[in-house]
């Protein structure tokens, strides 16, 4: 159904979009792209610095602009987007235009485990409560939007890394 399409990975911070995306791209022999990396390069600043110096609204504008360019690209790629990308309504059709949209959803326990020592995600460094509570609170709002944006959802909480890679690859092969 998605034969020959690009892959677009969405999901919460720590869901595995970047690491799984890189491995899937290697297997498919196509480039791996990441909107956070592209924005950091264009701005000459880390995501943390962009949030601190220019604010979240500026970052969200940069995300939409970057996605627009990618959606128009004729070549095939694996794309990982920031966890907040599917939130803007205008971004959701652009994600679909860019490729087969896969929602990586490993569950809160796995997310908490992977994000425990993170210092690079500004959204998890602000607000009240434990890390688990923050993830739960943000995910409650985002999960329906991730589902709406996605063609396919993969629960990658229990399966091995390579099993997930193979599932992603076979969807577009
Ligand atoms: C964000 C996720 C981050 C990054 C920024 C905001 C979010 O990307 O874009 O910190 O709103 O969920 P990852 O999902 O790759 O961590």
Coordinates of C-alpha atoms and ligand atoms in Angstrom, one line a residue:
X1 CA 0.0 0.0 0.0
X2 CA 2.9 2.3 0.8
X3 CA 5.3 0.7 -1.7
X4 CA 8.1 3.1 -2.8
X5 CA 7.0 5.9 -0.5
X6 CA 9.2 7.9 1.8
X7 CA 8.9 7.2 5.6
X8 CA 7.8 9.9 8.1
X9 CA 8.3 9.0 11.7
X10 CA 6.2 10.8 14.3
X11 CA 5.7 10.3 18.1
X12 CA 6.6 11.6 21.5
X13 CA 10.2 12.7 22.4
X14 CA 12.1 9.5 23.2
X15 CA 9.9 7.2 21.1
X16 CA 12.9 6.2 18.9
X17 CA 12.2 8.3 15.8
X18 CA 15.8 9.2 15.2
X19 CA 17.5 5.9 16.0
X20 CA 14.9 3.7 14.2
X21 CA 14.8 6.2 11.3
X22 CA 18.6 6.0 10.8
X23 CA 18.6 2.2 10.9
X24 CA 15.6 2.0 8.5
X25 CA 17.2 4.5 6.1
X26 CA 20.4 2.4 6.1
X27 CA 18.5 -0.7 5.2
X28 CA 16.5 1.0 2.5
X29 CA 19.6 2.7 1.1
X30 CA 18.0 6.2 1.2
X31 CA 18.9 9.3 3.1
X32 CA 17.9 10.0 6.7
X33 CA 16.6 13.5 7.5
X34 CA 15.6 15.1 10.7
X35 CA 13.7 18.4 11.0
X36 CA 15.3 19.2 14.4
X37 CA 18.8 18.8 12.8
X38 CA 17.8 20.9 9.8
X39 CA 16.5 23.7 12.0
X40 CA 19.5 23.7 14.2
X41 CA 21.8 24.0 11.2
X42 CA 19.8 26.7 9.6
X43 CA 19.7 28.7 12.8
X44 CA 23.2 27.9 14.0
X45 CA 21.8 27.1 17.4
X46 CA 20.7 24.1 19.4
X47 CA 17.0 23.4 20.0
X48 CA 17.5 24.5 23.7
X49 CA 19.1 27.8 22.5
X50 CA 16.3 28.4 20.0
X51 CA 13.6 27.9 22.7
X52 CA 15.5 30.1 25.1
X53 CA 16.5 32.9 22.8
X54 CA 13.7 33.0 20.2
X55 CA 10.8 31.2 21.9
X56 CA 8.7 28.2 21.1
X57 CA 6.5 30.1 18.6
X58 CA 9.5 30.9 16.5
X59 CA 10.6 27.3 16.5
X60 CA 7.1 26.1 15.4
X61 CA 7.2 28.5 12.5
X62 CA 10.6 27.1 11.5
X63 CA 9.2 23.6 11.8
X64 CA 6.3 24.3 9.4
X65 CA 8.7 26.0 6.9
X66 CA 11.1 23.0 7.0
X67 CA 8.3 20.5 6.5
X68 CA 6.9 22.4 3.5
X69 CA 10.2 22.2 1.8
X70 CA 10.4 18.4 2.5
X71 CA 6.9 17.7 1.4
X72 CA 7.8 19.1 -2.1
X73 CA 11.0 17.0 -2.5
X74 CA 10.8 14.5 -5.3
X75 CA 13.3 12.0 -3.9
X76 CA 12.8 9.3 -1.3
X77 CA 13.9 9.5 2.3
X78 CA 13.3 8.6 5.9
X79 CA 12.3 11.6 7.9
X80 CA 12.1 12.0 11.7
X81 CA 10.2 15.1 12.9
X82 CA 10.1 16.8 16.3
X83 CA 7.5 15.4 18.7
X84 CA 5.4 18.6 18.4
X85 CA 5.3 18.7 14.6
X86 CA 1.8 17.0 14.2
X87 CA 0.2 19.4 16.6
X88 CA -0.4 22.2 14.1
X89 CA -3.3 21.3 11.9
X90 CA -1.6 22.7 8.7
X91 CA 1.4 20.3 9.3
X92 CA -0.7 17.1 9.2
X93 CA -1.5 17.1 5.5
X94 CA 2.1 18.1 4.8
X95 CA 3.4 15.0 6.8
X96 CA 1.1 12.8 4.6
X97 CA 2.4 14.5 1.5
X98 CA 5.9 13.8 2.5
X99 CA 5.4 10.0 2.9
X100 CA 3.9 7.1 4.8
X101 CA 3.4 8.5 8.3
X102 CA 4.2 6.1 11.1
X103 CA 3.3 6.8 14.7
X104 CA 5.9 5.2 17.1
X105 CA 4.1 4.6 20.4
X106 CA 6.1 2.6 22.9
X107 CA 4.0 3.6 25.9
X108 CA 4.7 5.9 28.9
X109 CA 6.9 3.4 30.8
X110 CA 9.4 3.1 27.9
X111 CA 9.3 6.8 27.3
X112 CA 10.1 7.6 30.9
X113 CA 13.0 5.1 30.9
X114 CA 14.5 6.7 27.8
X115 CA 14.0 10.3 28.8
X116 CA 15.2 10.0 32.5
X117 CA 18.6 11.5 31.9
X118 CA 17.7 13.8 29.1
X119 CA 18.8 17.5 29.1
X120 CA 18.1 18.4 25.5
X121 CA 14.3 18.6 25.6
X122 CA 13.1 22.1 26.9
X123 CA 9.5 21.0 27.2
X124 CA 10.4 18.4 29.8
X125 CA 12.5 20.8 31.9
X126 CA 9.6 23.1 32.5
X127 CA 6.3 22.6 34.4
X128 CA 5.2 20.8 37.5
X129 CA 5.4 17.2 38.6
X130 CA 7.5 14.1 38.0
X131 CA 8.8 13.2 34.6
X132 CA 6.1 10.5 34.4
X133 CA 3.4 13.0 35.1
X134 CA 4.7 15.4 32.5
X135 CA 4.8 12.8 29.8
X136 CA 1.3 11.6 30.8
X137 CA -0.1 15.2 30.7
X138 CA 1.5 16.1 27.3
X139 CA 0.7 12.7 25.7
X140 CA -3.0 13.0 26.7
X141 CA -3.3 16.0 24.4
X142 CA -1.0 14.7 21.7
X143 CA -2.0 11.0 21.3
X144 CA -5.2 11.8 19.5
X145 CA -3.4 14.1 17.1
X146 CA -0.6 11.6 16.5
X147 CA -3.3 9.0 15.6
X148 CA -5.1 11.5 13.3
X149 CA -1.8 12.3 11.5
X150 CA -0.6 8.7 11.1
X151 CA -1.2 6.1 8.4
X152 CA 0.1 3.4 10.7
X153 CA 0.8 3.1 14.4
X154 CA 3.6 0.8 15.8
X155 CA 3.7 -0.1 19.4
X156 CA 7.5 -0.4 19.8
X157 CA 7.5 -0.8 23.5
X158 CA 7.9 -4.5 23.8
X159 CA 9.5 -5.6 20.5
X160 CA 13.2 -5.5 19.7
X161 CA 14.8 -2.6 17.9
X162 CA 15.4 -4.7 14.8
X163 CA 11.9 -6.0 14.7
X164 CA 10.6 -2.4 14.6
X165 CA 13.2 -1.5 11.9
X166 CA 12.0 -4.5 9.8
X167 CA 8.4 -3.5 10.2
X168 CA 9.1 0.0 9.1
X169 CA 11.1 -1.2 6.1
X170 CA 8.5 -3.7 5.0
X171 CA 5.7 -1.2 5.1
X172 CA 7.3 0.8 2.2
X173 CA 9.0 -2.1 0.4
Ligands
LIG1 C1 9.6 18.7 20.9 C2 10.3 17.6 20.5 C3 11.8 17.7 20.2 C4 12.1 19.1 19.7 C5 11.7 20.1 20.6 C6 10.1 20.1 20.9 C7 8.2 18.5 21.2 O1 12.1 16.7 19.2 O2 11.5 19.3 18.4 O3 12.4 19.9 21.8 O4 7.4 19.5 21.2 O5 7.8 17.3 21.5 P1 12.2 15.1 19.5 O6 10.8 14.5 19.5 O7 13.0 14.6 18.4 O8 12.8 14.9 20.8

